[in-house]
């Protein structure tokens, strides 16, 4: 029976778990070890989707109360591009300052009797906590516990190519806002959202080439946490001055990095178990990091209570309960992260409305977007009609074809004509080789005037198609096993394809 629990790390996930398990069973001794002080925090705010908080609210109302009393709520996403502001509604979200959330969780943990040890030398080895029945490693993405147990847990890290840096600002956005500015050194983009009545989060992304051209690569990111990149602060304040009405950026350990997507094959070893970012991460553009950690906390507490006398079974149950949903979020986050790795290309290629639709449809289709905001989708469709003699996407002729979705006979004919057929790879790591094959074929004396992309995954097909369309200026046919109206219209309206087809009816 578990009677003593050590929680290493006092972030939202660790604190929430500690409070939940202590509240459920006051006889259990629960200690949280946190290296920072109770008033210390890195970062600015955390954001949550309304549609995904049911399990957290059911476990304890602390977050719901905090968001209601201290947070900011919005429904619209706004995309700012080339002087226009495009809005898409139906995206209920809320945010709160990280410091406020931590203070609320501190208070909740103390109320139920958790022993909070701040400014503590945090253990990094299970042997240092041998007196505890269970060790919960909630020590973040750089977890030393996970690294110590790497042979058993098998962590894998995928590093994004885009650069990002996290600021705050005293400019108040109305809601989640994406701002894109093309400056003298390249294209930079902001994820901005309000987290209180006086502060917004202000995350900036760019590609490495633009980052280096702007001279923003001089700051020593290897130095201990604390100092911020003041040169970048000044550069971005100037670049985005009109967008934030001349307001200043606020720093808090603000320095450039590359997002690291972490997956861990196993989440526990012996009596040590991972929670939150120690076990998994998902790109911040999907706003799920803190939510996933708090959901981990709920599942771990539930599993321990359901298997009080069998720790191994409890940890197996926790892992079985959480890994599928985490994998689903990480799967949805990958197309989003990829979009941010290529947004400069989309900035140059698309007008504002198509750009916004391309962005919002990176993980979901036209019909789902229309359920959120039918007026936004109608605007996208009307723009298409205005450019194509009033015709709907699938009914619009293209070259010799009477519509944009090819018939089986038309598809068969293309296999024997001057169309380049490319098989998309199963992974993004294999795309450069296929890009090379594309470039070589298009460099022939008689290059193909149409590229057909099939195979692979939805993401690799789209990226290969965009390489042909946006980099080489060649029309693209995307072929999938099946192609319903929603998928077909999403590909066409977003500018990912010129023609579509399904292998099977």
XYZ file of C-alpha atoms in Angstrom:
505
model
C 0.000 0.000 0.000
C 1.295 3.452 -0.937
C 1.597 5.610 2.175
C 4.405 8.047 1.256
C 4.583 9.875 -2.083
C 7.332 12.213 -3.281
C 6.440 14.543 -6.125
C 9.537 15.980 -7.799
C 8.583 19.283 -9.433
C 6.017 21.865 -8.389
C 4.497 22.807 -11.735
C 0.749 22.647 -12.423
C 0.743 18.889 -13.044
C 2.726 17.943 -9.964
C 0.795 20.258 -7.657
C -2.563 19.155 -9.012
C -1.700 15.488 -8.542
C -0.443 16.096 -5.010
C -3.661 17.880 -4.050
C -5.906 15.276 -5.665
C -4.322 12.248 -4.029
C -4.078 13.921 -0.607
C -7.686 15.070 -0.789
C -8.837 11.566 -1.755
C -6.820 9.836 0.968
C -5.670 12.139 3.807
C -3.705 9.279 5.374
C -1.148 9.372 2.541
C 1.910 11.529 3.183
C 2.544 13.667 0.082
C 5.641 15.856 -0.312
C 6.378 18.168 -3.248
C 10.008 19.118 -3.876
C 10.448 22.315 -5.945
C 13.774 24.023 -6.610
C 12.241 27.477 -7.192
C 10.656 29.705 -4.572
C 6.864 30.028 -4.179
C 6.859 33.351 -6.051
C 9.173 32.252 -8.875
C 7.937 31.205 -12.278
C 9.262 31.123 -15.820
C 6.914 31.956 -18.683
C 3.824 34.129 -18.789
C 0.512 32.400 -19.344
C -1.192 29.087 -20.006
C -4.109 28.597 -22.386
C -6.902 26.018 -22.379
C -9.587 24.990 -24.854
C -13.096 25.039 -23.379
C -13.938 21.729 -25.042
C -11.177 19.756 -23.324
C -11.442 20.643 -19.632
C -14.272 18.380 -18.454
C -12.054 15.794 -16.721
C -10.002 18.432 -14.926
C -13.060 20.357 -13.736
C -14.730 17.147 -12.553
C -11.695 16.225 -10.454
C -11.376 19.581 -8.695
C -12.900 23.025 -9.410
C -9.674 24.926 -8.707
C -8.902 25.563 -12.394
C -12.481 26.442 -13.337
C -12.645 28.888 -10.435
C -9.268 30.363 -11.322
C -10.193 30.896 -14.963
C -13.530 32.454 -14.000
C -12.068 34.818 -11.397
C -8.621 35.611 -12.817
C -8.512 34.467 -16.448
C -9.506 35.811 -19.827
C -11.925 34.067 -22.200
C -12.475 34.449 -25.942
C -14.211 32.764 -28.872
C -12.478 34.130 -31.991
C -9.103 33.385 -33.520
C -7.702 36.370 -35.409
C -5.125 36.178 -38.203
C -3.359 39.404 -39.151
C -1.642 39.463 -42.537
C -0.762 42.132 -45.114
C -2.894 44.797 -43.457
C -5.984 42.607 -43.030
C -7.501 40.996 -39.945
C -9.390 37.761 -40.556
C -11.465 36.218 -37.758
C -12.806 32.716 -37.253
C -15.172 32.098 -34.338
C -16.324 29.059 -32.417
C -12.950 28.417 -30.805
C -13.786 28.888 -27.124
C -10.581 29.266 -25.124
C -9.376 30.728 -21.856
C -6.011 31.714 -20.405
C -4.537 32.636 -17.048
C -1.137 33.820 -15.894
C 1.112 30.937 -14.962
C 2.001 32.622 -11.681
C -1.665 32.979 -10.674
C -2.397 29.358 -11.575
C 0.560 28.147 -9.521
C -0.495 30.250 -6.533
C -4.014 28.802 -6.679
C -2.599 25.273 -6.843
C -0.171 26.026 -3.979
C -3.098 27.150 -1.857
C -5.175 24.119 -2.778
C -2.347 21.717 -1.982
C -1.710 23.384 1.385
C -5.431 23.307 2.251
C -5.542 19.518 1.950
C -2.280 18.966 3.807
C 0.419 18.517 1.145
C 3.968 19.252 2.374
C 5.362 21.858 -0.069
C 9.139 22.265 0.040
C 10.214 25.251 -2.043
C 13.772 26.369 -2.830
C 14.757 22.764 -2.269
C 17.609 20.832 -3.785
C 15.466 18.631 -6.021
C 16.519 14.962 -6.050
C 17.542 13.524 -9.421
C 17.915 9.857 -8.499
C 15.330 7.398 -7.135
C 17.951 6.264 -4.613
C 17.764 9.714 -2.970
C 14.078 9.090 -2.227
C 14.306 5.483 -1.075
C 12.036 6.171 1.897
C 9.063 6.905 -0.390
C 6.705 4.276 -1.811
C 6.078 6.265 -4.992
C 8.140 8.911 -6.788
C 6.248 11.126 -9.252
C 8.712 12.784 -11.628
C 6.951 15.965 -12.685
C 10.224 17.792 -13.281
C 9.526 19.034 -16.779
C 10.796 18.488 -20.305
C 14.411 18.403 -19.077
C 13.573 15.775 -16.452
C 16.674 14.405 -14.788
C 14.657 11.477 -13.453
C 13.661 10.498 -16.985
C 17.243 10.781 -18.179
C 18.431 8.651 -15.261
C 15.959 5.902 -16.250
C 16.325 6.352 -20.023
C 17.330 2.736 -20.672
C 13.957 1.554 -19.390
C 11.718 4.491 -20.356
C 13.220 5.002 -23.853
C 12.612 8.706 -24.508
C 12.709 10.033 -28.081
C 13.071 13.700 -29.023
C 12.224 15.391 -32.317
C 13.647 18.921 -32.694
C 11.715 21.442 -34.815
C 13.541 23.564 -37.365
C 11.702 26.802 -36.515
C 13.097 29.137 -33.859
C 10.829 30.515 -31.132
C 11.082 32.901 -28.186
C 8.594 33.645 -25.393
C 7.761 37.186 -24.231
C 4.874 38.984 -22.627
C 3.533 42.404 -23.580
C 1.422 45.081 -21.943
C -0.570 45.285 -25.186
C -3.877 43.463 -24.752
C -4.969 41.200 -27.589
C -8.715 40.499 -27.805
C -8.118 36.753 -27.980
C -5.807 34.257 -29.673
C -4.145 36.314 -32.394
C -1.593 35.345 -35.034
C 0.384 38.275 -36.426
C 2.703 37.918 -39.425
C 5.237 40.574 -40.437
C 7.728 40.432 -43.283
C 10.718 42.526 -42.289
C 14.108 43.265 -43.840
C 15.518 39.906 -42.763
C 12.551 37.565 -43.281
C 9.113 36.701 -41.958
C 8.356 36.626 -38.226
C 5.088 35.540 -36.642
C 3.453 36.065 -33.256
C 1.140 33.848 -31.206
C -0.508 36.394 -28.899
C -3.293 36.012 -26.354
C -4.445 37.856 -23.205
C -3.679 36.232 -19.858
C -4.924 38.968 -17.501
C -6.411 42.447 -17.595
C -2.990 43.967 -18.242
C -0.717 41.403 -19.927
C -0.683 39.199 -23.030
C 1.577 36.325 -23.966
C 3.706 37.128 -27.026
C 5.462 34.132 -28.629
C 7.503 34.770 -31.779
C 8.571 32.215 -34.378
C 10.768 32.441 -37.451
C 12.958 30.239 -39.597
C 16.641 29.832 -38.803
C 17.841 31.699 -41.906
C 15.780 34.810 -41.023
C 16.914 34.541 -37.394
C 20.568 34.548 -38.444
C 20.147 37.333 -41.022
C 18.611 39.486 -38.292
C 21.676 38.892 -36.100
C 19.629 37.331 -33.317
C 21.926 34.353 -32.830
C 24.464 35.972 -30.500
C 22.779 35.347 -27.139
C 24.287 32.497 -25.132
C 21.325 30.178 -24.525
C 23.539 27.767 -22.591
C 23.846 30.100 -19.606
C 21.743 29.319 -16.510
C 18.066 30.396 -16.509
C 17.397 34.032 -15.693
C 18.885 36.511 -18.215
C 16.796 37.398 -21.274
C 17.782 38.264 -24.836
C 17.469 42.057 -24.792
C 18.718 42.485 -28.373
C 15.890 40.331 -29.682
C 13.405 42.216 -27.481
C 14.386 45.517 -29.072
C 14.371 44.073 -32.597
C 10.871 42.615 -32.225
C 9.456 45.693 -30.502
C 10.460 47.661 -33.583
C 9.260 45.061 -36.101
C 5.814 44.673 -34.474
C 5.443 48.265 -33.234
C 2.355 49.008 -35.366
C 0.704 45.731 -34.424
C 0.990 46.361 -30.681
C 0.538 50.153 -30.806
C 4.093 50.814 -29.640
C 3.725 48.826 -26.414
C 6.762 47.136 -24.929
C 7.640 43.478 -24.632
C 8.106 41.952 -21.191
C 10.887 39.476 -20.473
C 11.116 36.435 -18.230
C 13.981 34.127 -19.116
C 13.174 35.044 -22.746
C 15.601 33.341 -25.107
C 15.455 31.595 -28.469
C 15.055 27.846 -28.765
C 13.783 25.069 -31.000
C 10.699 23.225 -29.838
C 11.411 19.657 -28.759
C 8.620 17.099 -29.131
C 9.199 14.401 -26.526
C 7.743 10.903 -26.641
C 8.532 8.277 -24.006
C 7.870 4.618 -24.728
C 7.291 3.738 -21.060
C 6.226 6.122 -18.324
C 7.269 4.199 -15.232
C 10.093 2.099 -13.863
C 9.902 0.446 -10.471
C 8.238 2.928 -8.132
C 9.083 6.006 -10.261
C 6.534 7.404 -12.726
C 6.607 10.327 -15.169
C 3.945 13.023 -15.337
C 3.404 15.945 -17.730
C 6.283 17.339 -19.780
C 8.636 14.798 -18.225
C 6.782 12.150 -20.246
C 5.548 14.038 -23.320
C 5.360 17.424 -25.007
C 3.199 18.843 -27.801
C 3.816 22.049 -29.738
C 2.458 25.122 -27.970
C 0.368 26.095 -31.014
C -2.207 23.485 -29.933
C -2.291 24.827 -26.359
C -2.237 21.477 -24.611
C 0.893 21.221 -22.451
C -0.527 22.235 -19.078
C -3.862 20.569 -19.850
C -2.136 17.249 -20.589
C -0.111 17.470 -17.364
C -3.232 18.109 -15.303
C -5.075 15.277 -17.055
C -2.101 13.030 -16.233
C -2.551 14.063 -12.600
C -6.225 13.051 -12.641
C -5.491 9.693 -14.269
C -2.592 8.870 -11.951
C -4.604 9.678 -8.830
C -7.548 7.621 -10.113
C -5.303 4.652 -10.908
C -3.656 4.702 -7.501
C -7.025 4.786 -5.764
C -8.365 1.951 -7.937
C -5.327 -0.265 -7.227
C -4.474 0.702 -3.653
C -2.629 -2.508 -2.843
C -0.867 -3.059 -6.170
C 1.422 -0.229 -7.263
C 2.617 -1.990 -10.420
C -0.966 -2.468 -11.629
C -1.791 1.156 -10.770
C 1.100 2.478 -12.839
C 0.268 0.149 -15.732
C -3.341 1.362 -15.625
C -2.238 5.012 -15.590
C -0.019 4.488 -18.603
C -2.715 2.570 -20.482
C -5.274 5.288 -19.748
C -3.143 8.246 -20.799
C -0.850 7.147 -23.608
C -3.548 6.891 -26.343
C -4.978 10.363 -25.697
C -1.517 11.913 -25.464
C -0.528 10.225 -28.734
C -3.664 11.653 -30.355
C -2.800 15.198 -29.239
C 0.799 14.812 -30.371
C -0.452 13.522 -33.715
C -2.656 16.593 -34.128
C 0.191 18.853 -33.027
C 2.596 17.604 -35.696
C 0.775 19.209 -38.685
C 0.478 22.394 -36.630
C 4.174 22.433 -35.805
C 4.979 21.709 -39.456
C 2.824 24.653 -40.521
C 4.913 26.948 -38.335
C 8.083 25.561 -39.871
C 6.862 26.705 -43.310
C 4.728 29.792 -42.604
C 7.096 32.139 -44.462
C 6.324 30.254 -47.675
C 2.581 30.575 -47.070
C 2.943 34.281 -46.251
C 4.466 34.885 -49.678
C 2.080 32.633 -51.620
C -1.396 33.340 -50.262
C -3.724 36.263 -49.863
C -5.066 36.833 -46.323
C -8.317 34.845 -46.475
C -6.747 31.772 -48.073
C -3.784 32.086 -45.726
C -6.132 32.054 -42.716
C -8.034 29.060 -44.057
C -4.795 27.217 -44.816
C -3.715 27.839 -41.228
C -6.979 26.835 -39.538
C -7.358 23.729 -41.757
C -3.893 22.386 -40.922
C -5.459 19.714 -38.680
C -9.221 19.869 -39.400
C -11.435 20.038 -42.471
C -13.813 22.574 -44.005
C -16.998 21.069 -42.550
C -15.679 21.115 -39.004
C -14.496 24.694 -39.418
C -17.918 25.621 -40.815
C -19.618 24.229 -37.710
C -17.539 26.669 -35.684
C -17.942 29.677 -37.967
C -20.076 29.278 -41.103
C -19.559 32.927 -42.085
C -15.782 32.513 -42.209
C -16.019 29.443 -44.453
C -18.593 31.181 -46.658
C -16.119 34.034 -47.129
C -13.440 31.532 -48.182
C -15.822 29.916 -50.684
C -16.973 33.295 -52.021
C -13.358 34.289 -52.650
C -12.931 31.105 -54.686
C -16.109 31.789 -56.655
C -15.037 35.364 -57.336
C -11.810 34.081 -58.873
C -13.492 31.254 -60.853
C -16.547 32.720 -62.598
C -18.916 31.933 -59.721
C -18.206 28.199 -59.689
C -17.818 26.033 -56.588
C -14.414 24.382 -56.050
C -15.259 20.869 -57.290
C -17.133 22.231 -60.324
C -14.340 24.512 -61.496
C -12.644 23.359 -64.728
C -8.867 22.988 -64.828
C -7.142 22.659 -68.179
C -8.812 19.778 -70.023
C -10.687 18.571 -66.945
C -14.306 19.560 -66.392
C -13.946 19.646 -62.605
C -11.296 19.485 -59.903
C -11.997 15.914 -58.737
C -10.881 13.478 -61.398
C -12.819 10.428 -62.462
C -11.327 6.939 -62.465
C -10.920 7.120 -66.253
C -9.139 10.486 -66.091
C -6.873 9.193 -63.364
C -5.999 6.104 -65.381
C -5.174 8.226 -68.427
C -2.755 10.360 -66.424
C -0.756 7.292 -65.449
C 0.277 6.832 -69.074
C 0.696 10.480 -70.065
C 3.203 13.224 -69.275
C 2.381 13.466 -65.577
C 5.056 12.986 -62.932
C 3.899 10.519 -60.272
C 5.617 10.842 -56.914
C 5.102 8.646 -53.886
C 5.158 10.661 -50.679
C 7.316 9.095 -47.947
C 6.002 7.791 -44.671
C 8.074 10.242 -42.606
C 9.106 13.865 -42.935
C 12.750 12.867 -42.529
C 12.534 11.185 -45.954
C 11.082 14.236 -47.726
C 14.409 15.823 -48.815
C 15.172 12.794 -50.995
C 11.748 13.045 -52.654
C 12.195 16.813 -53.059
C 15.434 16.056 -54.889
C 13.648 13.618 -57.203
C 11.029 16.308 -57.894
C 13.622 18.972 -58.699
C 15.565 16.615 -60.968
C 12.453 15.652 -62.935
C 11.377 19.270 -63.333
C 14.849 20.128 -64.623
C 14.542 17.811 -67.643
C 14.407 19.225 -71.166
C 10.705 18.367 -71.308
C 9.548 18.748 -67.706
C 6.117 17.453 -66.708
C 3.343 20.029 -66.500
C 1.502 18.217 -63.704
C 2.688 16.405 -60.583
C 0.571 13.658 -59.006
C 1.290 12.960 -55.334
C 0.095 9.770 -53.659
C 1.066 7.427 -50.822
C 2.674 8.529 -47.579
C 0.665 10.331 -44.906
C -1.717 13.302 -45.180
C 1.079 15.552 -43.912
C 3.854 14.273 -46.191
C 1.496 14.372 -49.194
C 0.641 17.994 -48.447
C 4.268 19.015 -47.921
C 5.373 17.330 -51.157
C 2.472 18.905 -53.056
C 3.328 22.342 -51.666
C 6.959 21.898 -52.661
C 5.821 21.394 -56.242
C 3.167 24.141 -56.240
C 4.837 26.857 -54.201
C 8.543 26.304 -54.861
C 8.441 25.084 -58.477
C 5.156 26.579 -59.700
C 3.829 23.262 -61.062
C 0.160 22.280 -60.622
C -0.465 19.318 -58.333
C -2.936 16.455 -58.154
C -3.272 14.832 -54.725
C -4.461 11.226 -54.848
C -5.690 9.478 -51.703
C -7.350 6.113 -51.069
C -10.695 7.841 -50.715
C -11.598 11.477 -51.295
C -14.902 12.723 -49.885
C -16.243 16.216 -50.607
C -14.985 17.666 -47.337
C -11.411 16.489 -47.847
C -11.435 17.485 -51.521
C -12.752 20.996 -50.907
C -10.369 21.534 -47.983
C -7.357 20.698 -50.175
C -8.528 22.958 -52.988
C -9.675 25.955 -50.937
C -6.512 25.924 -48.829
C -4.230 25.947 -51.854
C -2.673 22.578 -51.090
C -3.748 21.064 -54.422
C -5.082 22.039 -57.881
C -6.737 18.689 -58.542
C -7.830 15.793 -56.298
C -8.792 12.186 -56.796
C -9.650 9.066 -54.828
C -8.276 5.656 -55.735
C -11.552 4.122 -54.576
C -15.017 5.548 -55.019
